[in-house]
Amino acid sequence: MDRQVEELINAAREVRALAYAPYSKFPVGAAIRMKDGQIIQGVNVENVSFGATNCAERSALYSSIAQGYAPKSTVAIAICGDTDSYLPPCSICRQVLVELCDLDTPVYLTRADGEILELTIADLVPYAFDSMEI
Ligand code: THU
């Protein structure tokens, strides 16, 4: 595997330990690589009012904005849980990915056994709603 991809997946796997998931007990870690090479990590942060929960992917993406990165500055995304199947982003996160990343950005889904599936945002969101000019 490409060294940079491996580093990104490890960053997602490691930050998972910091997730705040007392309700689901389903910690998730995400890591995004920016155009300048920096990695930004995110975890899911749950709430007793379940709808206020933020997923790991959105935590990382929103953090990139707060750190001053412009939208479309992400070059790769990795997501890690502890699942037998490849852990995909939820549909709310997919829409946020469409807003903040290019559609051809690689997304690395992982399984607990270490297997990796590389997709793009376009694969995850066919017919994306990304503009009101239609
Ligand atoms: N979750 C994520 O953080 N990312 C995903 O890709 C799927 C789901 C979180 C949301 C919630 O805290 C928990 O996992 C169970 O749905």
PDB file of C-alpha atoms and ligand atoms in Angstrom:
ATOM      1  CA  MET A   1       0.000   0.000   0.000  1.00  0.00           C
ATOM      2  CA  ASP A   2       1.068   3.568  -0.691  1.00  0.00           C
ATOM      3  CA  ARG A   3       2.910   4.978   2.347  1.00  0.00           C
ATOM      4  CA  GLN A   4       0.781   8.135   2.462  1.00  0.00           C
ATOM      5  CA  VAL A   5      -2.448   6.128   2.336  1.00  0.00           C
ATOM      6  CA  GLU A   6      -1.185   3.862   5.096  1.00  0.00           C
ATOM      7  CA  GLU A   7      -0.336   6.906   7.227  1.00  0.00           C
ATOM      8  CA  LEU A   8      -3.823   8.358   6.692  1.00  0.00           C
ATOM      9  CA  ILE A   9      -5.564   5.106   7.606  1.00  0.00           C
ATOM     10  CA  ASN A  10      -3.415   4.754  10.717  1.00  0.00           C
ATOM     11  CA  ALA A  11      -4.365   8.308  11.721  1.00  0.00           C
ATOM     12  CA  ALA A  12      -8.062   7.416  11.410  1.00  0.00           C
ATOM     13  CA  ARG A  13      -7.557   4.167  13.329  1.00  0.00           C
ATOM     14  CA  GLU A  14      -5.603   5.811  16.151  1.00  0.00           C
ATOM     15  CA  VAL A  15      -7.920   8.773  16.751  1.00  0.00           C
ATOM     16  CA  ARG A  16     -10.879   6.411  17.102  1.00  0.00           C
ATOM     17  CA  ALA A  17      -9.811   5.920  20.733  1.00  0.00           C
ATOM     18  CA  LEU A  18     -10.861   9.542  21.390  1.00  0.00           C
ATOM     19  CA  ALA A  19     -14.429   9.134  20.107  1.00  0.00           C
ATOM     20  CA  TYR A  20     -17.256  10.143  22.433  1.00  0.00           C
ATOM     21  CA  ALA A  21     -19.788   7.392  21.767  1.00  0.00           C
ATOM     22  CA  PRO A  22     -21.445   6.485  25.095  1.00  0.00           C
ATOM     23  CA  TYR A  23     -24.831   5.760  23.482  1.00  0.00           C
ATOM     24  CA  SER A  24     -23.986   3.667  20.433  1.00  0.00           C
ATOM     25  CA  LYS A  25     -20.671   2.342  21.775  1.00  0.00           C
ATOM     26  CA  PHE A  26     -19.626   2.526  18.138  1.00  0.00           C
ATOM     27  CA  PRO A  27     -16.473   4.664  18.040  1.00  0.00           C
ATOM     28  CA  VAL A  28     -15.386   5.887  14.628  1.00  0.00           C
ATOM     29  CA  GLY A  29     -12.228   7.689  13.533  1.00  0.00           C
ATOM     30  CA  ALA A  30     -11.710   9.636  10.336  1.00  0.00           C
ATOM     31  CA  ALA A  31      -8.687  11.337   8.855  1.00  0.00           C
ATOM     32  CA  ILE A  32      -8.453  13.670   5.900  1.00  0.00           C
ATOM     33  CA  ARG A  33      -5.303  14.672   4.061  1.00  0.00           C
ATOM     34  CA  MET A  34      -5.093  18.250   2.881  1.00  0.00           C
ATOM     35  CA  LYS A  35      -3.415  19.546  -0.282  1.00  0.00           C
ATOM     36  CA  ASP A  36      -0.439  20.760   1.773  1.00  0.00           C
ATOM     37  CA  GLY A  37       0.058  17.256   3.199  1.00  0.00           C
ATOM     38  CA  GLN A  38      -1.351  17.926   6.658  1.00  0.00           C
ATOM     39  CA  ILE A  39      -3.620  15.295   8.206  1.00  0.00           C
ATOM     40  CA  ILE A  40      -6.708  16.371  10.170  1.00  0.00           C
ATOM     41  CA  GLN A  41      -8.443  13.804  12.366  1.00  0.00           C
ATOM     42  CA  GLY A  42     -12.038  13.579  13.572  1.00  0.00           C
ATOM     43  CA  VAL A  43     -14.155  11.350  15.787  1.00  0.00           C
ATOM     44  CA  ASN A  44     -17.855  10.883  16.342  1.00  0.00           C
ATOM     45  CA  VAL A  45     -19.222  13.003  19.164  1.00  0.00           C
ATOM     46  CA  GLU A  46     -22.603  11.805  20.386  1.00  0.00           C
ATOM     47  CA  ASN A  47     -25.354  13.540  22.301  1.00  0.00           C
ATOM     48  CA  VAL A  48     -28.193  12.384  24.527  1.00  0.00           C
ATOM     49  CA  SER A  49     -30.402  14.137  21.986  1.00  0.00           C
ATOM     50  CA  PHE A  50     -29.317  11.696  19.287  1.00  0.00           C
ATOM     51  CA  GLY A  51     -29.848  14.083  16.374  1.00  0.00           C
ATOM     52  CA  ALA A  52     -27.131  16.372  17.720  1.00  0.00           C
ATOM     53  CA  THR A  53     -24.511  13.668  17.157  1.00  0.00           C
ATOM     54  CA  ASN A  54     -21.656  14.523  14.816  1.00  0.00           C
ATOM     55  CA  CYS A  55     -19.966  11.772  12.811  1.00  0.00           C
ATOM     56  CA  ALA A  56     -16.204  11.369  12.597  1.00  0.00           C
ATOM     57  CA  GLU A  57     -16.073  12.397   8.943  1.00  0.00           C
ATOM     58  CA  ARG A  58     -17.939  15.645   9.542  1.00  0.00           C
ATOM     59  CA  SER A  59     -15.839  16.385  12.624  1.00  0.00           C
ATOM     60  CA  ALA A  60     -12.675  16.179  10.505  1.00  0.00           C
ATOM     61  CA  LEU A  61     -14.094  18.173   7.596  1.00  0.00           C
ATOM     62  CA  TYR A  62     -15.533  20.936   9.786  1.00  0.00           C
ATOM     63  CA  SER A  63     -12.270  21.097  11.680  1.00  0.00           C
ATOM     64  CA  SER A  64     -10.432  21.704   8.388  1.00  0.00           C
ATOM     65  CA  ILE A  65     -12.642  24.750   7.759  1.00  0.00           C
ATOM     66  CA  ALA A  66     -11.991  26.022  11.295  1.00  0.00           C
ATOM     67  CA  GLN A  67      -8.250  25.628  10.643  1.00  0.00           C
ATOM     68  CA  GLY A  68      -8.512  27.925   7.641  1.00  0.00           C
ATOM     69  CA  TYR A  69      -8.566  25.452   4.762  1.00  0.00           C
ATOM     70  CA  ALA A  70     -10.770  26.412   1.836  1.00  0.00           C
ATOM     71  CA  PRO A  71     -13.444  23.977   0.665  1.00  0.00           C
ATOM     72  CA  LYS A  72     -12.029  21.466  -1.874  1.00  0.00           C
ATOM     73  CA  SER A  73      -8.634  21.336  -0.120  1.00  0.00           C
ATOM     74  CA  THR A  74      -8.977  17.662   0.854  1.00  0.00           C
ATOM     75  CA  VAL A  75      -7.084  15.112  -1.251  1.00  0.00           C
ATOM     76  CA  ALA A  76      -7.998  11.849   0.547  1.00  0.00           C
ATOM     77  CA  ILE A  77     -10.258  10.557   3.323  1.00  0.00           C
ATOM     78  CA  ALA A  78      -9.996   7.464   5.546  1.00  0.00           C
ATOM     79  CA  ILE A  79     -12.681   6.052   7.860  1.00  0.00           C
ATOM     80  CA  CYS A  80     -12.101   3.448  10.585  1.00  0.00           C
ATOM     81  CA  GLY A  81     -14.496   1.590  12.831  1.00  0.00           C
ATOM     82  CA  ASP A  82     -14.429  -1.955  14.071  1.00  0.00           C
ATOM     83  CA  THR A  83     -16.738  -3.575  11.565  1.00  0.00           C
ATOM     84  CA  ASP A  84     -16.682  -6.856   9.639  1.00  0.00           C
ATOM     85  CA  SER A  85     -17.839  -4.991   6.523  1.00  0.00           C
ATOM     86  CA  TYR A  86     -16.310  -1.843   5.051  1.00  0.00           C
ATOM     87  CA  LEU A  87     -17.556   1.085   7.143  1.00  0.00           C
ATOM     88  CA  PRO A  88     -19.139   3.670   4.846  1.00  0.00           C
ATOM     89  CA  PRO A  89     -20.014   7.300   5.632  1.00  0.00           C
ATOM     90  CA  CYS A  90     -23.661   7.980   6.501  1.00  0.00           C
ATOM     91  CA  SER A  91     -25.781   9.873   4.013  1.00  0.00           C
ATOM     92  CA  ILE A  92     -25.543  13.181   5.883  1.00  0.00           C
ATOM     93  CA  CYS A  93     -21.744  12.935   5.777  1.00  0.00           C
ATOM     94  CA  ARG A  94     -21.875  12.045   2.090  1.00  0.00           C
ATOM     95  CA  GLN A  95     -23.703  15.300   1.392  1.00  0.00           C
ATOM     96  CA  VAL A  96     -21.094  17.206   3.415  1.00  0.00           C
ATOM     97  CA  LEU A  97     -18.340  15.422   1.461  1.00  0.00           C
ATOM     98  CA  VAL A  98     -20.012  16.609  -1.756  1.00  0.00           C
ATOM     99  CA  GLU A  99     -20.034  20.183  -0.439  1.00  0.00           C
ATOM    100  CA  LEU A 100     -16.445  20.322   0.801  1.00  0.00           C
ATOM    101  CA  CYS A 101     -14.488  17.920  -1.461  1.00  0.00           C
ATOM    102  CA  ASP A 102     -14.028  17.246  -5.160  1.00  0.00           C
ATOM    103  CA  LEU A 103     -16.119  14.323  -6.397  1.00  0.00           C
ATOM    104  CA  ASP A 104     -13.036  12.383  -7.514  1.00  0.00           C
ATOM    105  CA  THR A 105     -11.457  12.492  -4.027  1.00  0.00           C
ATOM    106  CA  PRO A 106     -10.481   8.978  -2.872  1.00  0.00           C
ATOM    107  CA  VAL A 107     -12.279   7.619   0.191  1.00  0.00           C
ATOM    108  CA  TYR A 108     -10.704   4.645   1.981  1.00  0.00           C
ATOM    109  CA  LEU A 109     -13.241   2.435   3.770  1.00  0.00           C
ATOM    110  CA  THR A 110     -11.773  -0.072   6.190  1.00  0.00           C
ATOM    111  CA  ARG A 111     -12.699  -3.307   7.899  1.00  0.00           C
ATOM    112  CA  ALA A 112     -11.626  -4.591  11.309  1.00  0.00           C
ATOM    113  CA  ASP A 113      -9.449  -7.228   9.637  1.00  0.00           C
ATOM    114  CA  GLY A 114      -7.441  -4.455   7.954  1.00  0.00           C
ATOM    115  CA  GLU A 115      -8.859  -4.803   4.435  1.00  0.00           C
ATOM    116  CA  ILE A 116      -9.317  -1.530   2.579  1.00  0.00           C
ATOM    117  CA  LEU A 117     -11.739  -0.493  -0.138  1.00  0.00           C
ATOM    118  CA  GLU A 118     -10.906   2.587  -2.206  1.00  0.00           C
ATOM    119  CA  LEU A 119     -13.874   4.492  -3.604  1.00  0.00           C
ATOM    120  CA  THR A 120     -14.468   8.080  -4.677  1.00  0.00           C
ATOM    121  CA  ILE A 121     -17.111  10.483  -3.446  1.00  0.00           C
ATOM    122  CA  ALA A 122     -18.774  10.141  -6.860  1.00  0.00           C
ATOM    123  CA  ASP A 123     -19.018   6.371  -6.232  1.00  0.00           C
ATOM    124  CA  LEU A 124     -20.654   7.040  -2.863  1.00  0.00           C
ATOM    125  CA  VAL A 125     -22.963   9.785  -4.139  1.00  0.00           C
ATOM    126  CA  PRO A 126     -24.205   9.201  -7.672  1.00  0.00           C
ATOM    127  CA  TYR A 127     -26.351  12.061  -8.998  1.00  0.00           C
ATOM    128  CA  ALA A 128     -25.008  14.365  -6.279  1.00  0.00           C
ATOM    129  CA  PHE A 129     -26.961  17.502  -5.446  1.00  0.00           C
ATOM    130  CA  ASP A 130     -24.062  19.950  -5.569  1.00  0.00           C
ATOM    131  CA  SER A 131     -25.539  23.071  -7.127  1.00  0.00           C
ATOM    132  CA  MET A 132     -28.824  24.961  -7.302  1.00  0.00           C
ATOM    133  CA  GLU A 133     -28.091  25.878 -10.905  1.00  0.00           C
ATOM    134  CA  ILE A 134     -29.925  23.009 -12.577  1.00  0.00           C
TER     135      ILE A 134
HETATM  136  N1  THU B   1     -20.791   7.177  12.606  1.00  0.00           N
HETATM  137  C1  THU B   1     -19.695   7.851  12.185  1.00  0.00           C
HETATM  138  O1  THU B   1     -19.083   8.628  12.941  1.00  0.00           O
HETATM  139  N2  THU B   1     -19.273   7.644  10.921  1.00  0.00           N
HETATM  140  C2  THU B   1     -19.778   6.713  10.076  1.00  0.00           C
HETATM  141  O2  THU B   1     -19.249   6.506   8.995  1.00  0.00           O
HETATM  142  C3  THU B   1     -20.981   5.968  10.463  1.00  0.00           C
HETATM  143  C4  THU B   1     -21.565   6.308  11.771  1.00  0.00           C
HETATM  144  C5  THU B   1     -21.197   7.330  14.014  1.00  0.00           C
HETATM  145  C6  THU B   1     -22.455   8.083  14.300  1.00  0.00           C
HETATM  146  C7  THU B   1     -22.842   7.508  15.662  1.00  0.00           C
HETATM  147  O3  THU B   1     -22.112   8.193  16.667  1.00  0.00           O
HETATM  148  C8  THU B   1     -22.344   6.090  15.610  1.00  0.00           C
HETATM  149  O4  THU B   1     -21.372   6.035  14.583  1.00  0.00           O
HETATM  150  C9  THU B   1     -23.442   5.054  15.355  1.00  0.00           C
HETATM  151  O5  THU B   1     -24.184   5.399  14.243  1.00  0.00           O
END
